[in-house]
Coordinates of C-alpha atoms and ligand atoms in Angstrom, one line a residue:
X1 CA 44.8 -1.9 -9.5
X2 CA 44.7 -3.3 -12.9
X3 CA 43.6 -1.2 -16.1
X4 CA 41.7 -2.8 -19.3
X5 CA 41.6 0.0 -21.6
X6 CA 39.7 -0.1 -24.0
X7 CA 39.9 1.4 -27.6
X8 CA 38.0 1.3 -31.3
X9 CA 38.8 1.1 -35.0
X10 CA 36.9 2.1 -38.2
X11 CA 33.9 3.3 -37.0
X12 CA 31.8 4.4 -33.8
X13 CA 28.7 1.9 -32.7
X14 CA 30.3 -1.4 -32.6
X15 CA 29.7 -2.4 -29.7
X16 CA 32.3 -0.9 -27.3
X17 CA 30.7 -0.8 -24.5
X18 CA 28.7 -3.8 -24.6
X19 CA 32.3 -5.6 -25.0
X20 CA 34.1 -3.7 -22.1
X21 CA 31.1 -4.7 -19.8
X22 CA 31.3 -8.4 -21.3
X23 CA 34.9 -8.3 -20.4
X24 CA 34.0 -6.8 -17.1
X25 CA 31.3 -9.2 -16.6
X26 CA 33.4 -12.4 -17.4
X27 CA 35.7 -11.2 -14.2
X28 CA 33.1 -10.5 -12.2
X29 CA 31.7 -14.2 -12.5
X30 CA 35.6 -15.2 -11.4
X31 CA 35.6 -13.1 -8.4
X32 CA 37.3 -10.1 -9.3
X33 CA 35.9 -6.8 -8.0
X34 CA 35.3 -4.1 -11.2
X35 CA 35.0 -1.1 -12.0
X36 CA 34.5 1.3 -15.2
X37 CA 35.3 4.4 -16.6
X38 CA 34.1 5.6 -19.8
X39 CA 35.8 8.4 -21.8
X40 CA 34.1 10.7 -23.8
X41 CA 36.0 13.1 -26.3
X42 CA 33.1 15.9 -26.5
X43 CA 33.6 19.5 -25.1
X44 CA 30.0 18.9 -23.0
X45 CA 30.6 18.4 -19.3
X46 CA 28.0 15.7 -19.4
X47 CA 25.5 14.1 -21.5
X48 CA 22.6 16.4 -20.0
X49 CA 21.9 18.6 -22.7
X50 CA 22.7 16.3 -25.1
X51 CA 20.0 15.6 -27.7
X52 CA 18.8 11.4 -27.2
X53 CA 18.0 11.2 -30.8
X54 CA 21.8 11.8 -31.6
X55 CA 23.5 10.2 -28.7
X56 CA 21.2 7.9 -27.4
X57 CA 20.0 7.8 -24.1
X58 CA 20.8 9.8 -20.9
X59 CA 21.2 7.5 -18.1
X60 CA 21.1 9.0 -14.8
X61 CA 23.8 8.0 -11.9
X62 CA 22.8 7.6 -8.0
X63 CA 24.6 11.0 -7.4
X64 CA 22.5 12.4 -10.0
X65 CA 25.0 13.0 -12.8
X66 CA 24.0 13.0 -16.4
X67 CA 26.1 10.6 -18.6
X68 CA 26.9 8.4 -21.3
X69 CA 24.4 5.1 -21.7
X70 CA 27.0 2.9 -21.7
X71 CA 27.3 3.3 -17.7
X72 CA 24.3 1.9 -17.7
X73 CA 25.7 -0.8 -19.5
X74 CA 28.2 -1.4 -17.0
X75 CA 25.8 -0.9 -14.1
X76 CA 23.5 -3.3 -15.3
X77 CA 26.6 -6.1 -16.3
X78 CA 28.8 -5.2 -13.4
X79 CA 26.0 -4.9 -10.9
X80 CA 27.8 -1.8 -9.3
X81 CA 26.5 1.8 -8.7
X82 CA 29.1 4.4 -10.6
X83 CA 29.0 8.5 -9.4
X84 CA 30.0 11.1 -12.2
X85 CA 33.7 10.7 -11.4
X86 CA 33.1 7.6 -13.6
X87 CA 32.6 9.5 -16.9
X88 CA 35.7 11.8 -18.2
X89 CA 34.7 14.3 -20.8
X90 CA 36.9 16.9 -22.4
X91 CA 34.7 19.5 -21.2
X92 CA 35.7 18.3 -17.6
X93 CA 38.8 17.7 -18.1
X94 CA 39.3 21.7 -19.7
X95 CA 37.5 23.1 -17.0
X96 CA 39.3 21.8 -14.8
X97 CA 42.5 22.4 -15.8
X98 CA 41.5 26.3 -16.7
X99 CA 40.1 26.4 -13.0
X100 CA 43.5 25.3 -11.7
X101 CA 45.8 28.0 -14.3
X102 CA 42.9 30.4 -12.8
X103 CA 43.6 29.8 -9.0
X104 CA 47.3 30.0 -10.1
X105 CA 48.0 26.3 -9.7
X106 CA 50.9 26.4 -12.8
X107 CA 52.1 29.6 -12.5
X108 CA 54.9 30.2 -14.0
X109 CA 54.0 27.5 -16.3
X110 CA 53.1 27.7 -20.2
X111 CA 50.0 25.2 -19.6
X112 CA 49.6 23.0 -22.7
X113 CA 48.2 19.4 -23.3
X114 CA 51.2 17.6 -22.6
X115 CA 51.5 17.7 -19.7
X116 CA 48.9 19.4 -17.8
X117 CA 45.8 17.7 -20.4
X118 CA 47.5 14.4 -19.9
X119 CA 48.4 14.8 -16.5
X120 CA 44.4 15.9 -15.8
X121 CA 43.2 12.2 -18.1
X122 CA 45.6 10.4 -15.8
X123 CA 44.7 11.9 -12.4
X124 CA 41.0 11.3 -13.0
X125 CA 41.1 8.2 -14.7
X126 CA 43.2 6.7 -11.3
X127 CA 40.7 8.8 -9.0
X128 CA 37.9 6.9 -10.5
X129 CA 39.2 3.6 -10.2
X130 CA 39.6 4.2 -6.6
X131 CA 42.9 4.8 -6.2
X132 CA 42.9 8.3 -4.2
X133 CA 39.9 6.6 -2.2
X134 CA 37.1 7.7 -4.8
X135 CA 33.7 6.4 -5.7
X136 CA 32.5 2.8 -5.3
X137 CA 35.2 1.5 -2.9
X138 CA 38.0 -0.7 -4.1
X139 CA 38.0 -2.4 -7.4
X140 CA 40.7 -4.8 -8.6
X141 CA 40.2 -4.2 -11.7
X142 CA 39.2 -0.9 -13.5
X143 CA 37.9 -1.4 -17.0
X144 CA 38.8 2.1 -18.9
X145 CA 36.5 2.7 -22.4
X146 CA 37.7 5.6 -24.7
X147 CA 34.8 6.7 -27.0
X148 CA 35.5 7.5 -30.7
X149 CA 37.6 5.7 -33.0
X150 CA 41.0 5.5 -32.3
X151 CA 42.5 8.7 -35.3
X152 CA 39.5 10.7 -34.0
X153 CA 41.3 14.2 -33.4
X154 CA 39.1 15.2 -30.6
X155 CA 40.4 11.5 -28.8
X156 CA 44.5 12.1 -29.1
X157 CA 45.3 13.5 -25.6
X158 CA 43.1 10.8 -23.9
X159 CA 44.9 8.8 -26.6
X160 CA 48.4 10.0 -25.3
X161 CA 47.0 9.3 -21.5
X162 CA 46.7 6.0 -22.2
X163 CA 50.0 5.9 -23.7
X164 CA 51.8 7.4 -20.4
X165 CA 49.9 5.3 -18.3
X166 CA 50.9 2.1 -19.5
X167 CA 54.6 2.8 -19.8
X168 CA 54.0 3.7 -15.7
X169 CA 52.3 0.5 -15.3
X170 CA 53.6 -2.8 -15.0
X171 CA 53.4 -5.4 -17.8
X172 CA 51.0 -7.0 -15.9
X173 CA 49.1 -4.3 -14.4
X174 CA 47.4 -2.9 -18.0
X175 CA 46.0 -4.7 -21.3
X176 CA 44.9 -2.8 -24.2
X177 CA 42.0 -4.8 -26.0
X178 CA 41.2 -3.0 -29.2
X179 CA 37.3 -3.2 -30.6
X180 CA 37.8 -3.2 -34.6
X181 CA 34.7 -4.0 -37.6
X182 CA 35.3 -6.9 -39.7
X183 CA 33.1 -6.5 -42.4
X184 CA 32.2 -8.7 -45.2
X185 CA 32.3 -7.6 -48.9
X186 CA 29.6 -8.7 -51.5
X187 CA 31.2 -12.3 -52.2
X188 CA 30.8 -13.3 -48.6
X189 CA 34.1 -12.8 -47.6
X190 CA 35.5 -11.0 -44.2
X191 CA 37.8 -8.8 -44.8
X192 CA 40.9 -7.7 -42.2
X193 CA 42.4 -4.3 -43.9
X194 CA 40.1 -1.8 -42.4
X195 CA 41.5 -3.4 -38.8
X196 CA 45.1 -3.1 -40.2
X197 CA 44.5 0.3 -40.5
X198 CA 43.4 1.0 -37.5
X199 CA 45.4 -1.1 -35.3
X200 CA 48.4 0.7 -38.2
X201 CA 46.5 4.1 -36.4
X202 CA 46.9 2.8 -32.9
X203 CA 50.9 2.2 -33.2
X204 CA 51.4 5.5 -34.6
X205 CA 50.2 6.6 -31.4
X206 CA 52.1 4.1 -29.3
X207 CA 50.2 2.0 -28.3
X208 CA 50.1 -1.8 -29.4
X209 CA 46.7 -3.8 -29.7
X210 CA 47.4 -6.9 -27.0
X211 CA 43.6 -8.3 -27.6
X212 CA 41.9 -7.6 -30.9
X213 CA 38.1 -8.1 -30.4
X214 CA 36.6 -8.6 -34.0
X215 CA 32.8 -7.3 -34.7
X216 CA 31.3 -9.0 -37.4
X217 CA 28.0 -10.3 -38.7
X218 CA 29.1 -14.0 -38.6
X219 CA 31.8 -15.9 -36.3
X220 CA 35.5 -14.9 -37.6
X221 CA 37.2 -18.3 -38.9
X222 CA 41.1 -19.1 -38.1
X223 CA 42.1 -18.2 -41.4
X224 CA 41.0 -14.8 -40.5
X225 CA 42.6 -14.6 -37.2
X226 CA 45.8 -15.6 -38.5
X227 CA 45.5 -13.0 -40.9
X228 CA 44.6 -10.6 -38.0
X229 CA 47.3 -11.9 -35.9
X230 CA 50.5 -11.9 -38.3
X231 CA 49.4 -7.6 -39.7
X232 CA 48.3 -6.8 -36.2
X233 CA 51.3 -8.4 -34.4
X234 CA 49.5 -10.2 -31.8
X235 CA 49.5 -13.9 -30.8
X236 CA 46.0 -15.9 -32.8
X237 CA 44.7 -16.4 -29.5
X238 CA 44.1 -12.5 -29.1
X239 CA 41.9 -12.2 -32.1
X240 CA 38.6 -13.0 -30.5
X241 CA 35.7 -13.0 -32.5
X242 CA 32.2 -11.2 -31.9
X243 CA 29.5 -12.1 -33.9
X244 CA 26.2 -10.4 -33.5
X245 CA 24.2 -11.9 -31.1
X246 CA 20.4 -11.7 -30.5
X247 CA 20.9 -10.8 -27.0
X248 CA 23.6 -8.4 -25.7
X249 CA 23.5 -10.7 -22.2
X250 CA 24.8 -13.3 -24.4
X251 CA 28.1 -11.5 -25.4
X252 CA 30.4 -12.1 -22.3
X253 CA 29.3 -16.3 -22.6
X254 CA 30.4 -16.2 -26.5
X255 CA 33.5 -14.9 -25.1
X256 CA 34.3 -17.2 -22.8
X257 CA 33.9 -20.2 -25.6
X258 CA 36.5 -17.6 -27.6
X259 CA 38.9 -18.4 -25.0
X260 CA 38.8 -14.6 -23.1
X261 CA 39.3 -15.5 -19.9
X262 CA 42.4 -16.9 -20.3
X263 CA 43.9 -14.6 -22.8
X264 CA 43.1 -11.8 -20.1
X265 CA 44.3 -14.2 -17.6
X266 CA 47.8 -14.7 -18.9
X267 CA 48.4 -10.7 -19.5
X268 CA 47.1 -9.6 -16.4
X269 CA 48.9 -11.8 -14.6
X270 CA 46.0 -13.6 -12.9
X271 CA 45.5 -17.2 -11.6
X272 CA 43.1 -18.9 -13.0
X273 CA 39.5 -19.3 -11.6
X274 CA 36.3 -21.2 -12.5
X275 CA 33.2 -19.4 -13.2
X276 CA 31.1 -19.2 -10.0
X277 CA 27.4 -17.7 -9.3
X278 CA 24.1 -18.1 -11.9
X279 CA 24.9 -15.1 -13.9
X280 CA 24.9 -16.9 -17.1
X281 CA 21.8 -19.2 -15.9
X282 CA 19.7 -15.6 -14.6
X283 CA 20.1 -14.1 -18.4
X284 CA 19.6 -17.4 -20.6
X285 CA 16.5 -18.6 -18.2
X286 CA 13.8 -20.6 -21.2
X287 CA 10.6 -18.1 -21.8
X288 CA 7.6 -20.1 -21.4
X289 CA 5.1 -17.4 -22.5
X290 CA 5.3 -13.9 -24.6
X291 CA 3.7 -10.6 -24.2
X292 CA 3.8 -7.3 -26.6
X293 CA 4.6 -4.1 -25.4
X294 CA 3.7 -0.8 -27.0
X295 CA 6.2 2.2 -26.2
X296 CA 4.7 5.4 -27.2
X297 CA 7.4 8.1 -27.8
X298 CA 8.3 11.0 -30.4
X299 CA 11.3 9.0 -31.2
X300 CA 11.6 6.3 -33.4
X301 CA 15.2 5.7 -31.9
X302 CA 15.2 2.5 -29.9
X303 CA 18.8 3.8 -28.3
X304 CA 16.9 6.5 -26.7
X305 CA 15.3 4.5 -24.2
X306 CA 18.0 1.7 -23.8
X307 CA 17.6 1.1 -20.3
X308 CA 13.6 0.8 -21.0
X309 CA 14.5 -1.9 -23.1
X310 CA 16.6 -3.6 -20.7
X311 CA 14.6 -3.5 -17.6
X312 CA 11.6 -5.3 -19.5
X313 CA 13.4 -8.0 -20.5
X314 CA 15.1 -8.3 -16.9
X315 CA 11.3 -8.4 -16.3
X316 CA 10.5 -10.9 -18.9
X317 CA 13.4 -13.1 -17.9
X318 CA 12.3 -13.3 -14.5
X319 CA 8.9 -14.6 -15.2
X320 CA 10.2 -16.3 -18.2
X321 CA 8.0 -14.5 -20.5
X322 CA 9.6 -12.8 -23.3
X323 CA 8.7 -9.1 -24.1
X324 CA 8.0 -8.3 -27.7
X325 CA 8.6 -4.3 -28.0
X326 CA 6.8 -2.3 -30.5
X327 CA 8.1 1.3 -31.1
X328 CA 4.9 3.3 -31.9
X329 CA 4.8 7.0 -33.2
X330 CA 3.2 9.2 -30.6
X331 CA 1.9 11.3 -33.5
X332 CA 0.3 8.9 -35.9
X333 CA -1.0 6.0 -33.0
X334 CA -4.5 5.1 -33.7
X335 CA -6.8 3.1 -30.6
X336 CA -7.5 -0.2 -32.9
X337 CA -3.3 -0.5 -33.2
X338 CA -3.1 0.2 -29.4
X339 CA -5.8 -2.7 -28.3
X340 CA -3.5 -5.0 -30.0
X341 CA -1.2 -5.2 -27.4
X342 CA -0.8 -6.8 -23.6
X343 CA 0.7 -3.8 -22.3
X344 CA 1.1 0.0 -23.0
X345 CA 3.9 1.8 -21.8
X346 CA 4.5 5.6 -22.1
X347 CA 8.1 6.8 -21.0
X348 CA 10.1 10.0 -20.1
X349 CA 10.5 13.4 -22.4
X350 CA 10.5 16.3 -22.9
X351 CA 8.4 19.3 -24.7
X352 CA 5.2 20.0 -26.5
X353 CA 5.7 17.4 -29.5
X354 CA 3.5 14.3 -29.5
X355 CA 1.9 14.8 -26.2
X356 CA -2.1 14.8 -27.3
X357 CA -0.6 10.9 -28.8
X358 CA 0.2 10.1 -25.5
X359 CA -2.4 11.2 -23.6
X360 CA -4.7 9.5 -26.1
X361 CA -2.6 6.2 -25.6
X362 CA -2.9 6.6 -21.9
X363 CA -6.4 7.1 -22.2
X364 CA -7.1 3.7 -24.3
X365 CA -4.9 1.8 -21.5
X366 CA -7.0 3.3 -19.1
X367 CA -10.2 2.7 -20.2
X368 CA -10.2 -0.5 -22.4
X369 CA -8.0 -2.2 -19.1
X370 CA -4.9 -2.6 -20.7
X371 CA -1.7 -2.8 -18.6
X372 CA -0.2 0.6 -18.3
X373 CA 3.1 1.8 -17.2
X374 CA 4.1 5.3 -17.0
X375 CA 7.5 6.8 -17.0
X376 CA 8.4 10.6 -15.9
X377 CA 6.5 12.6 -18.2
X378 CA 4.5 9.5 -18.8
X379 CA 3.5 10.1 -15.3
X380 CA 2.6 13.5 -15.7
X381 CA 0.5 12.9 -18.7
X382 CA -1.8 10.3 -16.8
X383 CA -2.5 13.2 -14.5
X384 CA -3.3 15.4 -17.5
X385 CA -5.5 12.7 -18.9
X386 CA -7.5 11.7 -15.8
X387 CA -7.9 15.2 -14.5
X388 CA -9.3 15.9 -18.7
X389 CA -11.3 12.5 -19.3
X390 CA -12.7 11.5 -15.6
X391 CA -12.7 14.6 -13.5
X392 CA -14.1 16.7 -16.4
X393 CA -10.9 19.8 -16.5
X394 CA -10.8 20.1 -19.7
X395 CA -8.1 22.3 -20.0
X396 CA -5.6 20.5 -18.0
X397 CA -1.7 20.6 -19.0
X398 CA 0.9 20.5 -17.7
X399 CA 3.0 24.3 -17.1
X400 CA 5.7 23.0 -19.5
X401 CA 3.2 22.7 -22.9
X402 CA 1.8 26.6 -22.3
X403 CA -1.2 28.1 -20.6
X404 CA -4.5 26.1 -19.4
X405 CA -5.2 24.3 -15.6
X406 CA -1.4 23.6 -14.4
X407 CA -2.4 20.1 -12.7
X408 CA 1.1 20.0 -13.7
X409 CA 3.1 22.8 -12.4
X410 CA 7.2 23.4 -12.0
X411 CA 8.9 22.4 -9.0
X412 CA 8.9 25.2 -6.3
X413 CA 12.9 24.9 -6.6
X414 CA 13.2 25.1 -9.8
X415 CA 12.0 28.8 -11.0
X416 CA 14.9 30.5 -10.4
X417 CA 16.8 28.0 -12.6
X418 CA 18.5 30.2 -15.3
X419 CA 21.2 27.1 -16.6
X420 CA 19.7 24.0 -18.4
X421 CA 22.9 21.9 -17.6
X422 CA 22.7 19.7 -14.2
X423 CA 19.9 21.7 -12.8
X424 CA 17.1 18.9 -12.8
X425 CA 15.7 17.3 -9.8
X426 CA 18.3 14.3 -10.4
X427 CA 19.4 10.9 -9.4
X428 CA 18.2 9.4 -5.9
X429 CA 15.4 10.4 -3.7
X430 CA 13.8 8.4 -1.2
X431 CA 9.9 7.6 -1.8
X432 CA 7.8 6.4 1.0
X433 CA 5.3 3.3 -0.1
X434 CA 1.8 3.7 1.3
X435 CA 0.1 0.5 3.2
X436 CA -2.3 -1.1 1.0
X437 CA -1.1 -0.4 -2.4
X438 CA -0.2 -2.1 -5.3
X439 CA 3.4 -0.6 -5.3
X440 CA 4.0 -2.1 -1.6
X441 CA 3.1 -5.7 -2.8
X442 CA 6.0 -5.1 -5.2
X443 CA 8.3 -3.2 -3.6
X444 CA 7.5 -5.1 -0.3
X445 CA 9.2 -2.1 1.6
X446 CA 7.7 1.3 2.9
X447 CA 10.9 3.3 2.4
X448 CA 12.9 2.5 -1.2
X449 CA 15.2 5.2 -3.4
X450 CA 14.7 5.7 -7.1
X451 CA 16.5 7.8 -9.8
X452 CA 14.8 11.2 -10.9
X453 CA 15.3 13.6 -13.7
X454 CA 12.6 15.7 -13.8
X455 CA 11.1 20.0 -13.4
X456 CA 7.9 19.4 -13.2
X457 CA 5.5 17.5 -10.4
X458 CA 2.0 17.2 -9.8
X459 CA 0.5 20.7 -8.3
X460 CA 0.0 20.2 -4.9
X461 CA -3.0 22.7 -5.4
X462 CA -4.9 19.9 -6.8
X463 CA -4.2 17.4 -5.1
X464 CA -7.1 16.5 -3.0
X465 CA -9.0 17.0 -6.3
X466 CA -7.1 14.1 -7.9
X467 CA -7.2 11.9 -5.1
X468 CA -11.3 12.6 -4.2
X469 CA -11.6 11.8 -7.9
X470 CA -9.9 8.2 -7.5
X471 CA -5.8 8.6 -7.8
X472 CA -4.6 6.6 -5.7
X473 CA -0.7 8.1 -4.9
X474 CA 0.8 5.3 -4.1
X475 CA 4.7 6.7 -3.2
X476 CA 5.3 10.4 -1.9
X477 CA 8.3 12.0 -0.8
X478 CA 6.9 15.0 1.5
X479 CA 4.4 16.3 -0.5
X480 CA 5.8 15.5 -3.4
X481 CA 3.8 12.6 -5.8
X482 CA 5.7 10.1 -6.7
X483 CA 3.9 7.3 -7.5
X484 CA 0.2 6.9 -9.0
X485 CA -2.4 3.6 -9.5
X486 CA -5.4 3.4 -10.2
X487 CA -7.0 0.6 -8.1
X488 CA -9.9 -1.5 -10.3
X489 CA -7.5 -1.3 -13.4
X490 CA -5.8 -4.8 -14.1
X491 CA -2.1 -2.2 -13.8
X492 CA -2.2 0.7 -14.2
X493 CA 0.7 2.7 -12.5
X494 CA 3.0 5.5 -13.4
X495 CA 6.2 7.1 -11.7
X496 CA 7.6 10.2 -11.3
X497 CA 10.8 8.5 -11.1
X498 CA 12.8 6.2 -13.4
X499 CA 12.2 2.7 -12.4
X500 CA 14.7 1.7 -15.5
X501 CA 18.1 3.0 -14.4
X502 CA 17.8 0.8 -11.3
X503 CA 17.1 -2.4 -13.1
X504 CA 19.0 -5.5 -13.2
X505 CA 19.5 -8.8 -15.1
X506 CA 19.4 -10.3 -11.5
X507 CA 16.8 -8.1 -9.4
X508 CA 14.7 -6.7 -11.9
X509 CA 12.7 -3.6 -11.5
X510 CA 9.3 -3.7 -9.0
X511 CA 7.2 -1.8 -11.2
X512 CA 8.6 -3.5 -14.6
X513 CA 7.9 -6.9 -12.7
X514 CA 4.2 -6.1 -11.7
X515 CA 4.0 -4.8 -15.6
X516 CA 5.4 -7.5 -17.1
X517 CA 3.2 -10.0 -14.8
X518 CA 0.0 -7.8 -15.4
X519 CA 0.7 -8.2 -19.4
X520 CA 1.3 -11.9 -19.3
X521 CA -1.7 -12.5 -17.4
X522 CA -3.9 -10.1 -20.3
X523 CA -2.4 -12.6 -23.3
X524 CA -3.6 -15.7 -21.0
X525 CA -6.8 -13.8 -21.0
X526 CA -7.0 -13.2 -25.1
Ligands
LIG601 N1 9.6 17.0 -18.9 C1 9.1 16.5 -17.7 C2 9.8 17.2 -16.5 O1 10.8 17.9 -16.7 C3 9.4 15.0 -17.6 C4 10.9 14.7 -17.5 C5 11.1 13.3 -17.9 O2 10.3 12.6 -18.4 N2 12.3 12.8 -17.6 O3 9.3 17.1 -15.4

């Protein structure tokens, strides 16, 4: 096993992730089998209760665990399914540790964070990547991402791990690649002190930059990777640069031309190898057509529905249309600005706030035949709406907003749920497709398995009601509704699940594709 760690300077939302999964990505397309861990410094055990707005999205694992997006990053580059063992946090890490000076594990021992912390980092940082026989099989090479900037106090002992780790390693078997800003000041130029700094921050720590991968608006020059390479102590062909890029698919290719592959090549020891498979072909393919999307959420916060994003454009790529994405505010939407657009999606949330917006918005899809898509709660509120608008229950809500008809109501499991962490109906269920539907012409399967984070479900009380009325529930597991359609619509279909975490560049999404395709087909009709 091999270790990439991963590390970054001056400040957080560079890009991290995006470049570790590049990284990961560019060995992939040579052969090599990879995995990822991601590191995050805060005392929550997971991301679950964790507020999108601030952190961004909550992607949801197979095994259900709640976790950082940028596993969803690696998913979707690496193509691999990761369990929670995949995302260290400090509250794990603590726990865990306290559990063990609990049972008696140490006794004896004055338990501090050198060495039972680091000894905890180390242990589940080599059980991740396989090494005791964990998660996702065996990977050659592990790619390890530590969140926060590297001076962060909340980061040292994972910091310190990496330190230990690397001096029990093999030259060959570990490369630090260090993910700094590179900023420009108001004359143009790019400027290299901030990364002295923090690579300066790094070597206090003990640890030494081998790759230096440079963010910046516009492609670092070799006069600035000289510069980079004589304070940072690292050979010029380690400073790669990283311009922005329109499309984050893009990244791993504009790191190959920087030369990557070989840099990682020559410290890791490896032989070289040509690129093989249509990766680079599947997320470049030429649109030939474009469709606007309009996503009504509370947020205005494009980062809280990341994988949203992502599985249209896998989508769009595969029916080479490109999907324009308009953020609308569920609380100020009017009908005129909805008609506007080839397709109307409503995703997941949570709470009272913004929910007549949506229903509204799933009501003007409805009825003026624009292509609808509805996520989790978007699900839930197409329910709320047809049960209001066709069937004539005015009062219908759903048992999370308050009182009124519950065509909504709180899984049977779920009322004696006293803790809000990991307690959701999460990550994969199976769903059984009904013959007939619109859902088996895309799925093309009658058994398939789909991520879920959800309390609620559709009352089974009124079910008959729904269906006499004209849902069509198009997926079920038991009698629990999974999917909905409504059949004389051009598309309109809604989930109880999240299509999204299961997308990929290469095998996009079923419902996203029949979305995408129902929207490209209502701007050929306009
Ligand atoms: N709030 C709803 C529920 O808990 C929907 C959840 C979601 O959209 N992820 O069932």
């Amino acid at each position: 096993m091999k270790y990439i760690f991963i590390t970054g300077g001056v400040m957080s939302g560079l890009g991290k992730g995006i470049t570790a999964a590049s990284v990961g990505r560019i060995l992939k397309n040579r052969g090599y089998e990879v995995t990822a861990v991601k590191i995050d410094p805060y005392l929550n055990i997971d991301a679950g209760t964790m507020n999108p707005a601030q952190h961004g999205e909550v992607f949801v694992l197979a095994d259900g665990s709640e976790v950082d997006l940028d596993l969803g990053n690696y998913e979707r580059f690496l193509d691999i399914e990761l369990s929670a063992s995949h995302n260290i946090t400090t509250g794990k890490v603590y726990r865990s540790v306290i559990e063990k000076e609990r049972r008696g594990d140490y006794l004896g021992e004055t338990v501090q964070i050198i060495p039972h912390i680091t000894e905890e980092i180390k242990s589940c940082i080599r059980g991740a990547a396989g090494e005791d026989g964990a998660a996702n099989g065996k990977a050659d090479i592990c790619l390890v991402e530590v969140g926060g900037t590297v001076g962060d106090i909340e980061s040292m002992p994972f910091l310190e791990a990496v330190r230990q780790m690397r001096g029990e390693l093999l030259p060959t078997e570990t490369v630090l690649l260090h993910v700094t800003l590179i900023p420009e000041d108001t004359m143009g130029d790019l400027k290299t002190k901030p990364t002295q700094h923090s690579v300066k921050t790094l070597r206090e720590l003990g640890l030494h930059a081998d790759i230096i991968v440079g963010r910046s608006e516009r492609p670092i020059g070799t006069h600035t990777k000289r510069k980079i390479s004589q304070f940072c102590d690292l050979p010029q062909q380690g400073v790669i640069s990283a311009a922005t890029v329109p499309d984050i698919y893009q990244v791993p290719m504009e790191m190959e031309k920087e030369g990557l592959p070989d840099v990682l090549s020559r410290h890791l020891g490896l032989e070289k190898r040509e690129v093989s498979g249509d990766w680079y072909h599947v997320v470049t393919r030429e649109y030939t057509s474009r469709v606007s999307v309009g996503i009504v959420s509370k947020y205005g916060i494009e980062d809280v529905y990341l994988s949203i994003k992502e599985a249209l454009k896998h989508a769009g790529r595969a029916l080479s249309t490109e999907v324009k994405i308009t953020w609308l505010d569920a609380e100020r939407c009017e009908e005129n600005q909805l008609r506007e657009f080839n397709g109307i999606l409503v995703p997941g949330g949570f709470g009272k706030r913004g929910i007549e917006g949506k229903i509204d918005a799933i009501r003007t899809a409805r009825t003026r035949n624009i292509p609808f898509l509805g996520l989790c709660l978007g699900f839930q509120l197409a329910v709320v709406e047809y049960s209001r608008h066709v069937i004539g229950w005015e009062d219908a809500t759903s048992a999370e907003f308050g009182d009124g008809r519950h065509v909504i109501a709180i899984l049977p499991e779920q009322e004696s749920v006293t803790d809000l962490g990991g307690t959701m109906r999460l990550g994969n269920y199976p769903v059984t497709i009904r013959e007939g539907t619109m859902a088996m012409d895309l799925y093309k399967k009658a058994e398939i398995v789909e991520r879920h984070r959800h309390r609620y479900e559709v009352n089974p009380q009124y079910l008959a009601q729904l269906e006499k009325a004209g849902v069509v529930f198009a997926g079920v597991y038991k009698n629990r509704m999974e999917i909905l359609e409504l059949p004389g619509h051009p598309f309109f279909m809604a989930t109880q699940f999240h299509p999204e975490f299961r997308s990929r560049p290469a095998r996009p999404s079923p419902p996203f594709l029949g979305f995408v395709e129902a929207c490209r087909a209502d701007a050929g009709r306009r």
